[in-house]
Amino acid sequence: MEIQQLRMFLKVAEQASFTKAARDCGVSQPAISQQVAKLETTLGRPLFERQGRQVALTEAGEMLRRRALQIVSLVDDTARLLRDDGETGKIVVSAIPTIAPYLMPGLLDAFHGGHPQARLEVNEEVTDVILRRCALGEIDVGVLALPASRGYLRFETLFEEELLLVTAADHPLVGRGRVELDDLRDLPFVLLDEAHCLSDDIRGFCRRRLFQPVTTGRVSQLATVQELVAQGFGISLIPEMAVRPDPDARLRYRSLDGEKPFRTVTACWNPDRYQSRLMLSFLETVKHGRDRNRRSGGAVAAGDGLRPSPSATPCR
């Protein structure tokens, strides 16, 4: 077996297509088919079942996929160890959808400014996928919210972030001097679907106050949540960093009085993989990036009351 054969095999397994894998590898489709065929000849077993234009792993193929991921990861880690100059190389980062569009652009810009020769690949994925890919060595760093656990992964808390109440501009809560969580008990909520941990955070916070939020719908993007809130379909709790510019002033954001809901944002990585100087620099950028955003006025101050969104610049 050759390492390049394993890389091509893994790409076919990922894409479930020889044509797509060849495009991603920058080779012709016959070339990648030939390398996989040589691998099958060497092992004496078929690795794929052909299903029209797509392919699926055989039992032997799935076994090889798991081992090939480890082998390729070990080879890549060894090369990174030997070439680790802290300036060049590639980092693969995944972040959950309630963090990626708000926090990552500014962080990537800051990191690129200090490491212009480095390459960054950014993925937006839900928590379970990030944990699985991190464990397999397919990504270097995951950025997500607690709770999240996969025994042998390493986690480091980056910051805590308040969840702000968002309502339509004409909602009855607008103008009230104080709003506590108990005041939301019978109001309809617009939440993200079950794949997103933010909804678990909100439900868990409500359960601690002995009520279950009444939901009017579940969607997959925070932008949709806020649009439905603006149209009067309900209220919601969103992370500070997701506060969005609203030129028409249709939304109001506020910090709840009394006990405040928070989420904990963390980074995770596989401690069994080599931690390059470049990756450690990126982690430092992530940790300090939130502080820079706060100093620039990105956060809505606790207890600051209802305010139109243009006065609360979103953290990026």
PDB file of C-alpha atoms in Angstrom:
ATOM      1  CA  MET A   1       0.000   0.000   0.000  1.00  0.00           C
ATOM      2  CA  GLU A   2       1.149   3.515  -0.800  1.00  0.00           C
ATOM      3  CA  ILE A   3       0.132   6.602   1.140  1.00  0.00           C
ATOM      4  CA  GLN A   4      -1.167   8.275  -2.017  1.00  0.00           C
ATOM      5  CA  GLN A   5      -3.392   5.281  -2.711  1.00  0.00           C
ATOM      6  CA  LEU A   6      -4.846   5.601   0.777  1.00  0.00           C
ATOM      7  CA  ARG A   7      -5.475   9.319   0.290  1.00  0.00           C
ATOM      8  CA  MET A   8      -7.319   8.663  -2.955  1.00  0.00           C
ATOM      9  CA  PHE A   9      -9.257   5.800  -1.388  1.00  0.00           C
ATOM     10  CA  LEU A  10     -10.351   8.070   1.484  1.00  0.00           C
ATOM     11  CA  LYS A  11     -11.426  10.781  -0.918  1.00  0.00           C
ATOM     12  CA  VAL A  12     -13.585   8.324  -2.883  1.00  0.00           C
ATOM     13  CA  ALA A  13     -15.100   7.090   0.392  1.00  0.00           C
ATOM     14  CA  GLU A  14     -15.836  10.667   1.458  1.00  0.00           C
ATOM     15  CA  GLN A  15     -17.413  11.706  -1.846  1.00  0.00           C
ATOM     16  CA  ALA A  16     -19.048   8.346  -2.653  1.00  0.00           C
ATOM     17  CA  SER A  17     -17.963   9.052  -6.221  1.00  0.00           C
ATOM     18  CA  PHE A  18     -14.812   8.429  -8.269  1.00  0.00           C
ATOM     19  CA  THR A  19     -15.550  11.459 -10.447  1.00  0.00           C
ATOM     20  CA  LYS A  20     -15.902  13.879  -7.526  1.00  0.00           C
ATOM     21  CA  ALA A  21     -12.888  12.378  -5.759  1.00  0.00           C
ATOM     22  CA  ALA A  22     -10.760  12.781  -8.886  1.00  0.00           C
ATOM     23  CA  ARG A  23     -11.783  16.433  -9.134  1.00  0.00           C
ATOM     24  CA  ASP A  24     -10.859  17.061  -5.488  1.00  0.00           C
ATOM     25  CA  CYS A  25      -7.508  15.271  -5.905  1.00  0.00           C
ATOM     26  CA  GLY A  26      -6.700  17.099  -9.122  1.00  0.00           C
ATOM     27  CA  VAL A  27      -6.313  13.924 -11.194  1.00  0.00           C
ATOM     28  CA  SER A  28      -8.320  12.196 -13.909  1.00  0.00           C
ATOM     29  CA  GLN A  29     -11.092   9.766 -13.033  1.00  0.00           C
ATOM     30  CA  PRO A  30      -9.271   6.807 -14.690  1.00  0.00           C
ATOM     31  CA  ALA A  31      -6.153   7.608 -12.648  1.00  0.00           C
ATOM     32  CA  ILE A  32      -7.944   7.456  -9.315  1.00  0.00           C
ATOM     33  CA  SER A  33      -9.859   4.327 -10.372  1.00  0.00           C
ATOM     34  CA  GLN A  34      -6.558   2.672 -11.281  1.00  0.00           C
ATOM     35  CA  GLN A  35      -5.017   3.465  -7.884  1.00  0.00           C
ATOM     36  CA  VAL A  36      -8.025   2.107  -6.007  1.00  0.00           C
ATOM     37  CA  ALA A  37      -7.968  -1.012  -8.205  1.00  0.00           C
ATOM     38  CA  LYS A  38      -4.297  -1.559  -7.320  1.00  0.00           C
ATOM     39  CA  LEU A  39      -5.170  -1.231  -3.665  1.00  0.00           C
ATOM     40  CA  GLU A  40      -7.953  -3.801  -4.035  1.00  0.00           C
ATOM     41  CA  THR A  41      -5.542  -6.151  -5.817  1.00  0.00           C
ATOM     42  CA  THR A  42      -2.971  -5.771  -3.046  1.00  0.00           C
ATOM     43  CA  LEU A  43      -5.540  -6.505  -0.355  1.00  0.00           C
ATOM     44  CA  GLY A  44      -7.355  -9.186  -2.327  1.00  0.00           C
ATOM     45  CA  ARG A  45     -10.809  -7.817  -1.480  1.00  0.00           C
ATOM     46  CA  PRO A  46     -13.180  -5.293  -3.089  1.00  0.00           C
ATOM     47  CA  LEU A  47     -13.379  -1.997  -1.238  1.00  0.00           C
ATOM     48  CA  PHE A  48     -16.374  -0.454  -2.990  1.00  0.00           C
ATOM     49  CA  GLU A  49     -19.720  -1.572  -4.326  1.00  0.00           C
ATOM     50  CA  ARG A  50     -20.638   0.271  -7.516  1.00  0.00           C
ATOM     51  CA  GLN A  51     -24.162   1.750  -7.389  1.00  0.00           C
ATOM     52  CA  GLY A  52     -24.669   3.556 -10.665  1.00  0.00           C
ATOM     53  CA  ARG A  53     -22.722   6.796 -10.527  1.00  0.00           C
ATOM     54  CA  GLN A  54     -22.114   6.423  -6.808  1.00  0.00           C
ATOM     55  CA  VAL A  55     -20.160   3.912  -4.766  1.00  0.00           C
ATOM     56  CA  ALA A  56     -20.512   2.546  -1.239  1.00  0.00           C
ATOM     57  CA  LEU A  57     -17.918   0.979   1.020  1.00  0.00           C
ATOM     58  CA  THR A  58     -17.893  -2.763   1.453  1.00  0.00           C
ATOM     59  CA  GLU A  59     -17.282  -4.248   4.884  1.00  0.00           C
ATOM     60  CA  ALA A  60     -13.569  -4.474   4.037  1.00  0.00           C
ATOM     61  CA  GLY A  61     -13.654  -0.922   2.716  1.00  0.00           C
ATOM     62  CA  GLU A  62     -15.107   0.408   5.964  1.00  0.00           C
ATOM     63  CA  MET A  63     -12.442  -1.418   7.948  1.00  0.00           C
ATOM     64  CA  LEU A  64      -9.732   0.076   5.738  1.00  0.00           C
ATOM     65  CA  ARG A  65     -11.284   3.536   5.974  1.00  0.00           C
ATOM     66  CA  ARG A  66     -10.897   3.557   9.754  1.00  0.00           C
ATOM     67  CA  ARG A  67      -7.286   2.370   9.573  1.00  0.00           C
ATOM     68  CA  ALA A  68      -6.426   4.634   6.626  1.00  0.00           C
ATOM     69  CA  LEU A  69      -7.618   7.698   8.549  1.00  0.00           C
ATOM     70  CA  GLN A  70      -5.214   6.801  11.347  1.00  0.00           C
ATOM     71  CA  ILE A  71      -2.340   6.089   8.966  1.00  0.00           C
ATOM     72  CA  VAL A  72      -2.762   9.273   6.934  1.00  0.00           C
ATOM     73  CA  SER A  73      -3.189  11.306  10.115  1.00  0.00           C
ATOM     74  CA  LEU A  74       0.029   9.840  11.548  1.00  0.00           C
ATOM     75  CA  VAL A  75       1.951  10.552   8.346  1.00  0.00           C
ATOM     76  CA  ASP A  76       0.620  14.122   8.205  1.00  0.00           C
ATOM     77  CA  ASP A  77       1.388  14.705  11.873  1.00  0.00           C
ATOM     78  CA  THR A  78       4.950  13.449  11.381  1.00  0.00           C
ATOM     79  CA  ALA A  79       5.459  15.803   8.452  1.00  0.00           C
ATOM     80  CA  ARG A  80       4.039  18.688  10.462  1.00  0.00           C
ATOM     81  CA  LEU A  81       6.326  17.880  13.375  1.00  0.00           C
ATOM     82  CA  LEU A  82       9.391  17.970  11.146  1.00  0.00           C
ATOM     83  CA  ARG A  83       8.317  21.140   9.313  1.00  0.00           C
ATOM     84  CA  ASP A  84       6.858  22.979  12.303  1.00  0.00           C
ATOM     85  CA  ASP A  85       8.139  26.525  11.893  1.00  0.00           C
ATOM     86  CA  GLY A  86       5.048  28.151  13.420  1.00  0.00           C
ATOM     87  CA  GLU A  87       4.337  30.125  10.230  1.00  0.00           C
ATOM     88  CA  THR A  88       3.501  27.727   7.415  1.00  0.00           C
ATOM     89  CA  GLY A  89       1.153  24.780   7.181  1.00  0.00           C
ATOM     90  CA  LYS A  90      -2.570  24.135   7.280  1.00  0.00           C
ATOM     91  CA  ILE A  91      -5.115  24.123  10.102  1.00  0.00           C
ATOM     92  CA  VAL A  92      -8.602  22.626   9.740  1.00  0.00           C
ATOM     93  CA  VAL A  93     -11.162  24.272  12.022  1.00  0.00           C
ATOM     94  CA  SER A  94     -14.830  23.419  12.567  1.00  0.00           C
ATOM     95  CA  ALA A  95     -17.335  25.584  14.435  1.00  0.00           C
ATOM     96  CA  ILE A  96     -21.005  25.145  15.232  1.00  0.00           C
ATOM     97  CA  PRO A  97     -23.504  27.209  13.173  1.00  0.00           C
ATOM     98  CA  THR A  98     -24.358  29.498  16.111  1.00  0.00           C
ATOM     99  CA  ILE A  99     -20.683  30.515  16.353  1.00  0.00           C
ATOM    100  CA  ALA A 100     -19.126  30.159  12.890  1.00  0.00           C
ATOM    101  CA  PRO A 101     -20.697  33.134  11.035  1.00  0.00           C
ATOM    102  CA  TYR A 102     -20.315  35.544  13.954  1.00  0.00           C
ATOM    103  CA  LEU A 103     -16.986  34.787  15.611  1.00  0.00           C
ATOM    104  CA  MET A 104     -14.885  33.109  12.941  1.00  0.00           C
ATOM    105  CA  PRO A 105     -14.533  35.858  10.268  1.00  0.00           C
ATOM    106  CA  GLY A 106     -12.842  38.275  12.672  1.00  0.00           C
ATOM    107  CA  LEU A 107     -10.670  35.532  14.153  1.00  0.00           C
ATOM    108  CA  LEU A 108      -9.536  34.323  10.759  1.00  0.00           C
ATOM    109  CA  ASP A 109      -8.708  37.857   9.693  1.00  0.00           C
ATOM    110  CA  ALA A 110      -6.676  38.408  12.869  1.00  0.00           C
ATOM    111  CA  PHE A 111      -4.864  35.093  12.517  1.00  0.00           C
ATOM    112  CA  HIS A 112      -4.077  35.632   8.846  1.00  0.00           C
ATOM    113  CA  GLY A 113      -2.641  39.050   9.678  1.00  0.00           C
ATOM    114  CA  GLY A 114      -0.074  37.431  11.962  1.00  0.00           C
ATOM    115  CA  HIS A 115       0.468  34.272   9.897  1.00  0.00           C
ATOM    116  CA  PRO A 116       0.045  35.245   6.225  1.00  0.00           C
ATOM    117  CA  GLN A 117       1.658  32.032   4.953  1.00  0.00           C
ATOM    118  CA  ALA A 118      -0.652  29.711   6.884  1.00  0.00           C
ATOM    119  CA  ARG A 119      -3.668  28.033   5.278  1.00  0.00           C
ATOM    120  CA  LEU A 120      -6.974  27.733   7.152  1.00  0.00           C
ATOM    121  CA  GLU A 121      -9.876  25.499   6.211  1.00  0.00           C
ATOM    122  CA  VAL A 122     -13.118  26.358   8.022  1.00  0.00           C
ATOM    123  CA  ASN A 123     -16.122  24.042   8.326  1.00  0.00           C
ATOM    124  CA  GLU A 124     -19.551  24.722   9.836  1.00  0.00           C
ATOM    125  CA  GLU A 125     -20.915  21.592  11.507  1.00  0.00           C
ATOM    126  CA  VAL A 126     -23.096  20.568  14.456  1.00  0.00           C
ATOM    127  CA  THR A 127     -21.560  19.447  17.743  1.00  0.00           C
ATOM    128  CA  ASP A 128     -21.759  15.678  17.234  1.00  0.00           C
ATOM    129  CA  VAL A 129     -20.037  15.902  13.848  1.00  0.00           C
ATOM    130  CA  ILE A 130     -17.280  18.138  15.223  1.00  0.00           C
ATOM    131  CA  LEU A 131     -16.580  15.739  18.099  1.00  0.00           C
ATOM    132  CA  ARG A 132     -16.488  12.732  15.767  1.00  0.00           C
ATOM    133  CA  ARG A 133     -14.215  14.393  13.204  1.00  0.00           C
ATOM    134  CA  CYS A 134     -11.928  15.714  15.929  1.00  0.00           C
ATOM    135  CA  ALA A 135     -11.623  12.228  17.414  1.00  0.00           C
ATOM    136  CA  LEU A 136     -10.784  10.802  13.978  1.00  0.00           C
ATOM    137  CA  GLY A 137      -8.141  13.452  13.376  1.00  0.00           C
ATOM    138  CA  GLU A 138      -9.998  14.982  10.426  1.00  0.00           C
ATOM    139  CA  ILE A 139      -9.977  18.440  12.012  1.00  0.00           C
ATOM    140  CA  ASP A 140      -7.419  20.192  14.196  1.00  0.00           C
ATOM    141  CA  VAL A 141      -9.650  22.410  16.324  1.00  0.00           C
ATOM    142  CA  GLY A 142     -13.359  22.463  17.081  1.00  0.00           C
ATOM    143  CA  VAL A 143     -15.113  25.561  18.421  1.00  0.00           C
ATOM    144  CA  LEU A 144     -18.418  24.740  20.087  1.00  0.00           C
ATOM    145  CA  ALA A 145     -20.552  25.255  23.185  1.00  0.00           C
ATOM    146  CA  LEU A 146     -20.778  23.103  26.288  1.00  0.00           C
ATOM    147  CA  PRO A 147     -22.010  20.598  27.229  1.00  0.00           C
ATOM    148  CA  ALA A 148     -19.883  18.499  24.914  1.00  0.00           C
ATOM    149  CA  SER A 149     -17.848  15.459  25.792  1.00  0.00           C
ATOM    150  CA  ARG A 150     -15.869  12.727  24.139  1.00  0.00           C
ATOM    151  CA  GLY A 151     -13.678  11.145  26.793  1.00  0.00           C
ATOM    152  CA  TYR A 152     -10.201  11.488  25.372  1.00  0.00           C
ATOM    153  CA  LEU A 153     -10.608  14.879  23.648  1.00  0.00           C
ATOM    154  CA  ARG A 154      -9.110  17.937  25.323  1.00  0.00           C
ATOM    155  CA  PHE A 155     -11.385  20.913  26.017  1.00  0.00           C
ATOM    156  CA  GLU A 156     -10.456  24.468  26.975  1.00  0.00           C
ATOM    157  CA  THR A 157     -13.027  27.087  27.900  1.00  0.00           C
ATOM    158  CA  LEU A 158     -12.687  30.199  25.741  1.00  0.00           C
ATOM    159  CA  PHE A 159     -15.348  32.472  27.226  1.00  0.00           C
ATOM    160  CA  GLU A 160     -18.865  32.670  28.611  1.00  0.00           C
ATOM    161  CA  GLU A 161     -21.476  34.506  26.605  1.00  0.00           C
ATOM    162  CA  GLU A 162     -24.806  35.877  27.758  1.00  0.00           C
ATOM    163  CA  LEU A 163     -27.986  34.883  25.924  1.00  0.00           C
ATOM    164  CA  LEU A 164     -30.057  37.981  25.221  1.00  0.00           C
ATOM    165  CA  LEU A 165     -33.813  38.263  24.963  1.00  0.00           C
ATOM    166  CA  VAL A 166     -34.903  39.298  21.465  1.00  0.00           C
ATOM    167  CA  THR A 167     -38.427  40.527  20.738  1.00  0.00           C
ATOM    168  CA  ALA A 168     -40.246  42.372  17.999  1.00  0.00           C
ATOM    169  CA  ALA A 169     -40.137  46.164  18.358  1.00  0.00           C
ATOM    170  CA  ASP A 170     -43.875  46.300  19.137  1.00  0.00           C
ATOM    171  CA  HIS A 171     -43.861  43.434  21.661  1.00  0.00           C
ATOM    172  CA  PRO A 172     -45.642  44.123  25.006  1.00  0.00           C
ATOM    173  CA  LEU A 173     -42.330  43.592  26.847  1.00  0.00           C
ATOM    174  CA  VAL A 174     -40.826  46.641  25.144  1.00  0.00           C
ATOM    175  CA  GLY A 175     -40.696  49.524  27.581  1.00  0.00           C
ATOM    176  CA  ARG A 176     -40.990  47.426  30.751  1.00  0.00           C
ATOM    177  CA  GLY A 177     -38.433  48.411  33.336  1.00  0.00           C
ATOM    178  CA  ARG A 178     -37.552  44.855  34.334  1.00  0.00           C
ATOM    179  CA  VAL A 179     -37.930  41.556  32.502  1.00  0.00           C
ATOM    180  CA  GLU A 180     -37.031  38.279  34.212  1.00  0.00           C
ATOM    181  CA  LEU A 181     -37.171  34.750  32.924  1.00  0.00           C
ATOM    182  CA  ASP A 182     -40.422  34.069  34.808  1.00  0.00           C
ATOM    183  CA  ASP A 183     -42.048  36.804  32.710  1.00  0.00           C
ATOM    184  CA  LEU A 184     -41.442  34.629  29.629  1.00  0.00           C
ATOM    185  CA  ARG A 185     -43.140  31.545  31.067  1.00  0.00           C
ATOM    186  CA  ASP A 186     -46.274  31.627  28.905  1.00  0.00           C
ATOM    187  CA  LEU A 187     -44.835  33.329  25.820  1.00  0.00           C
ATOM    188  CA  PRO A 188     -44.158  31.441  22.561  1.00  0.00           C
ATOM    189  CA  PHE A 189     -40.503  30.835  21.700  1.00  0.00           C
ATOM    190  CA  VAL A 190     -38.880  30.435  18.295  1.00  0.00           C
ATOM    191  CA  LEU A 191     -35.973  27.985  18.689  1.00  0.00           C
ATOM    192  CA  LEU A 192     -33.415  26.217  16.558  1.00  0.00           C
ATOM    193  CA  ASP A 193     -34.071  22.563  15.825  1.00  0.00           C
ATOM    194  CA  GLU A 194     -32.809  19.687  17.951  1.00  0.00           C
ATOM    195  CA  ALA A 195     -29.498  19.425  16.081  1.00  0.00           C
ATOM    196  CA  HIS A 196     -28.346  22.689  17.670  1.00  0.00           C
ATOM    197  CA  CYS A 197     -27.130  22.716  21.265  1.00  0.00           C
ATOM    198  CA  LEU A 198     -28.306  26.313  21.781  1.00  0.00           C
ATOM    199  CA  SER A 199     -31.899  25.094  22.056  1.00  0.00           C
ATOM    200  CA  ASP A 200     -30.802  22.602  24.718  1.00  0.00           C
ATOM    201  CA  ASP A 201     -29.159  25.481  26.611  1.00  0.00           C
ATOM    202  CA  ILE A 202     -32.383  27.497  26.511  1.00  0.00           C
ATOM    203  CA  ARG A 203     -34.609  24.604  27.534  1.00  0.00           C
ATOM    204  CA  GLY A 204     -32.211  23.644  30.325  1.00  0.00           C
ATOM    205  CA  PHE A 205     -32.188  27.207  31.675  1.00  0.00           C
ATOM    206  CA  CYS A 206     -35.990  27.304  31.623  1.00  0.00           C
ATOM    207  CA  ARG A 207     -36.264  23.895  33.308  1.00  0.00           C
ATOM    208  CA  ARG A 208     -34.165  25.170  36.199  1.00  0.00           C
ATOM    209  CA  ARG A 209     -36.953  27.707  36.685  1.00  0.00           C
ATOM    210  CA  LEU A 210     -39.514  24.878  36.520  1.00  0.00           C
ATOM    211  CA  PHE A 211     -41.085  25.559  33.163  1.00  0.00           C
ATOM    212  CA  GLN A 212     -40.765  24.340  29.603  1.00  0.00           C
ATOM    213  CA  PRO A 213     -40.746  27.040  26.906  1.00  0.00           C
ATOM    214  CA  VAL A 214     -43.740  26.989  24.570  1.00  0.00           C
ATOM    215  CA  THR A 215     -42.337  26.685  21.064  1.00  0.00           C
ATOM    216  CA  THR A 216     -44.002  27.912  17.873  1.00  0.00           C
ATOM    217  CA  GLY A 217     -41.482  26.391  15.498  1.00  0.00           C
ATOM    218  CA  ARG A 218     -37.942  25.108  15.051  1.00  0.00           C
ATOM    219  CA  VAL A 219     -35.597  26.344  12.354  1.00  0.00           C
ATOM    220  CA  SER A 220     -31.957  25.747  11.444  1.00  0.00           C
ATOM    221  CA  GLN A 221     -30.445  29.270  11.370  1.00  0.00           C
ATOM    222  CA  LEU A 222     -30.310  32.103  13.890  1.00  0.00           C
ATOM    223  CA  ALA A 223     -31.028  34.571  11.095  1.00  0.00           C
ATOM    224  CA  THR A 224     -34.364  32.800  10.527  1.00  0.00           C
ATOM    225  CA  VAL A 225     -35.098  32.811  14.259  1.00  0.00           C
ATOM    226  CA  GLN A 226     -34.641  36.586  14.364  1.00  0.00           C
ATOM    227  CA  GLU A 227     -36.701  37.146  11.227  1.00  0.00           C
ATOM    228  CA  LEU A 228     -39.617  35.158  12.680  1.00  0.00           C
ATOM    229  CA  VAL A 229     -39.302  37.092  15.938  1.00  0.00           C
ATOM    230  CA  ALA A 230     -39.381  40.373  13.991  1.00  0.00           C
ATOM    231  CA  GLN A 231     -42.603  39.221  12.313  1.00  0.00           C
ATOM    232  CA  GLY A 232     -44.230  38.550  15.684  1.00  0.00           C
ATOM    233  CA  PHE A 233     -44.188  34.737  15.738  1.00  0.00           C
ATOM    234  CA  GLY A 234     -42.629  34.645  19.209  1.00  0.00           C
ATOM    235  CA  ILE A 235     -39.590  35.633  21.262  1.00  0.00           C
ATOM    236  CA  SER A 236     -36.211  33.981  21.649  1.00  0.00           C
ATOM    237  CA  LEU A 237     -32.877  33.989  23.449  1.00  0.00           C
ATOM    238  CA  ILE A 238     -29.805  34.429  21.263  1.00  0.00           C
ATOM    239  CA  PRO A 239     -26.054  34.721  21.894  1.00  0.00           C
ATOM    240  CA  GLU A 240     -24.617  38.229  22.135  1.00  0.00           C
ATOM    241  CA  MET A 241     -22.452  37.643  19.091  1.00  0.00           C
ATOM    242  CA  ALA A 242     -25.535  37.016  16.935  1.00  0.00           C
ATOM    243  CA  VAL A 243     -27.056  40.474  17.537  1.00  0.00           C
ATOM    244  CA  ARG A 244     -27.542  41.751  14.015  1.00  0.00           C
ATOM    245  CA  PRO A 245     -27.804  45.178  12.399  1.00  0.00           C
ATOM    246  CA  ASP A 246     -31.474  46.046  11.881  1.00  0.00           C
ATOM    247  CA  PRO A 247     -31.859  49.311   9.922  1.00  0.00           C
ATOM    248  CA  ASP A 248     -35.665  49.111  10.179  1.00  0.00           C
ATOM    249  CA  ALA A 249     -35.501  48.760  14.002  1.00  0.00           C
ATOM    250  CA  ARG A 250     -37.875  45.787  13.960  1.00  0.00           C
ATOM    251  CA  LEU A 251     -36.044  43.975  16.778  1.00  0.00           C
ATOM    252  CA  ARG A 252     -35.173  44.771  20.363  1.00  0.00           C
ATOM    253  CA  TYR A 253     -32.472  43.032  22.409  1.00  0.00           C
ATOM    254  CA  ARG A 254     -32.045  43.098  26.162  1.00  0.00           C
ATOM    255  CA  SER A 255     -30.268  41.441  29.029  1.00  0.00           C
ATOM    256  CA  LEU A 256     -32.675  39.682  31.393  1.00  0.00           C
ATOM    257  CA  ASP A 257     -32.868  40.849  34.985  1.00  0.00           C
ATOM    258  CA  GLY A 258     -32.278  38.404  37.814  1.00  0.00           C
ATOM    259  CA  GLU A 259     -30.622  35.110  36.861  1.00  0.00           C
ATOM    260  CA  LYS A 260     -29.141  35.460  33.392  1.00  0.00           C
ATOM    261  CA  PRO A 261     -28.751  32.671  30.832  1.00  0.00           C
ATOM    262  CA  PHE A 262     -25.228  32.019  29.548  1.00  0.00           C
ATOM    263  CA  ARG A 263     -23.510  29.551  27.297  1.00  0.00           C
ATOM    264  CA  THR A 264     -19.899  28.426  27.578  1.00  0.00           C
ATOM    265  CA  VAL A 265     -17.878  28.462  24.362  1.00  0.00           C
ATOM    266  CA  THR A 266     -14.992  25.999  24.259  1.00  0.00           C
ATOM    267  CA  ALA A 267     -12.295  24.714  21.933  1.00  0.00           C
ATOM    268  CA  CYS A 268     -11.573  21.015  21.565  1.00  0.00           C
ATOM    269  CA  TRP A 269      -8.778  19.007  19.989  1.00  0.00           C
ATOM    270  CA  ASN A 270      -7.363  15.501  19.981  1.00  0.00           C
ATOM    271  CA  PRO A 271      -4.403  15.354  22.411  1.00  0.00           C
ATOM    272  CA  ASP A 272      -3.114  12.195  20.695  1.00  0.00           C
ATOM    273  CA  ARG A 273      -2.310  14.242  17.599  1.00  0.00           C
ATOM    274  CA  TYR A 274       0.728  16.464  17.337  1.00  0.00           C
ATOM    275  CA  GLN A 275      -0.091  20.025  18.394  1.00  0.00           C
ATOM    276  CA  SER A 276       1.816  22.259  16.004  1.00  0.00           C
ATOM    277  CA  ARG A 277       3.060  25.713  16.919  1.00  0.00           C
ATOM    278  CA  LEU A 278       0.686  27.056  14.267  1.00  0.00           C
ATOM    279  CA  MET A 279      -2.303  25.386  15.915  1.00  0.00           C
ATOM    280  CA  LEU A 280      -1.312  26.670  19.359  1.00  0.00           C
ATOM    281  CA  SER A 281      -1.054  30.176  17.894  1.00  0.00           C
ATOM    282  CA  PHE A 282      -4.542  29.815  16.451  1.00  0.00           C
ATOM    283  CA  LEU A 283      -5.904  28.773  19.860  1.00  0.00           C
ATOM    284  CA  GLU A 284      -4.371  31.896  21.384  1.00  0.00           C
ATOM    285  CA  THR A 285      -5.998  33.987  18.662  1.00  0.00           C
ATOM    286  CA  VAL A 286      -9.368  32.408  19.469  1.00  0.00           C
ATOM    287  CA  LYS A 287      -8.986  33.062  23.187  1.00  0.00           C
ATOM    288  CA  HIS A 288      -7.965  36.700  22.758  1.00  0.00           C
ATOM    289  CA  GLY A 289     -10.298  37.449  19.862  1.00  0.00           C
ATOM    290  CA  ARG A 290     -13.363  37.619  22.069  1.00  0.00           C
ATOM    291  CA  ASP A 291     -11.631  40.105  24.372  1.00  0.00           C
ATOM    292  CA  ARG A 292     -10.855  42.339  21.376  1.00  0.00           C
ATOM    293  CA  ASN A 293     -14.497  42.224  20.319  1.00  0.00           C
ATOM    294  CA  ARG A 294     -15.666  43.227  23.786  1.00  0.00           C
ATOM    295  CA  ARG A 295     -13.228  46.142  23.986  1.00  0.00           C
ATOM    296  CA  SER A 296     -14.504  47.368  20.628  1.00  0.00           C
ATOM    297  CA  GLY A 297     -18.035  47.659  22.037  1.00  0.00           C
ATOM    298  CA  GLY A 298     -19.491  44.503  20.553  1.00  0.00           C
ATOM    299  CA  ALA A 299     -21.340  43.254  23.627  1.00  0.00           C
ATOM    300  CA  VAL A 300     -24.677  44.487  24.951  1.00  0.00           C
ATOM    301  CA  ALA A 301     -24.124  45.558  28.529  1.00  0.00           C
ATOM    302  CA  ALA A 302     -26.015  43.623  31.177  1.00  0.00           C
ATOM    303  CA  GLY A 303     -29.017  45.491  32.515  1.00  0.00           C
ATOM    304  CA  ASP A 304     -28.879  48.017  29.681  1.00  0.00           C
ATOM    305  CA  GLY A 305     -32.551  47.591  28.887  1.00  0.00           C
ATOM    306  CA  LEU A 306     -34.284  47.229  25.547  1.00  0.00           C
ATOM    307  CA  ARG A 307     -32.456  48.801  22.655  1.00  0.00           C
ATOM    308  CA  PRO A 308     -32.748  48.783  18.888  1.00  0.00           C
ATOM    309  CA  SER A 309     -30.177  46.530  17.283  1.00  0.00           C
ATOM    310  CA  PRO A 310     -28.207  49.244  15.404  1.00  0.00           C
ATOM    311  CA  SER A 311     -26.802  50.380  18.759  1.00  0.00           C
ATOM    312  CA  ALA A 312     -25.484  46.889  19.526  1.00  0.00           C
ATOM    313  CA  THR A 313     -22.815  45.955  17.014  1.00  0.00           C
ATOM    314  CA  PRO A 314     -22.540  42.174  16.696  1.00  0.00           C
ATOM    315  CA  CYS A 315     -19.361  40.450  17.770  1.00  0.00           C
ATOM    316  CA  ARG A 316     -17.656  38.964  14.736  1.00  0.00           C
TER     317      ARG A 316
END
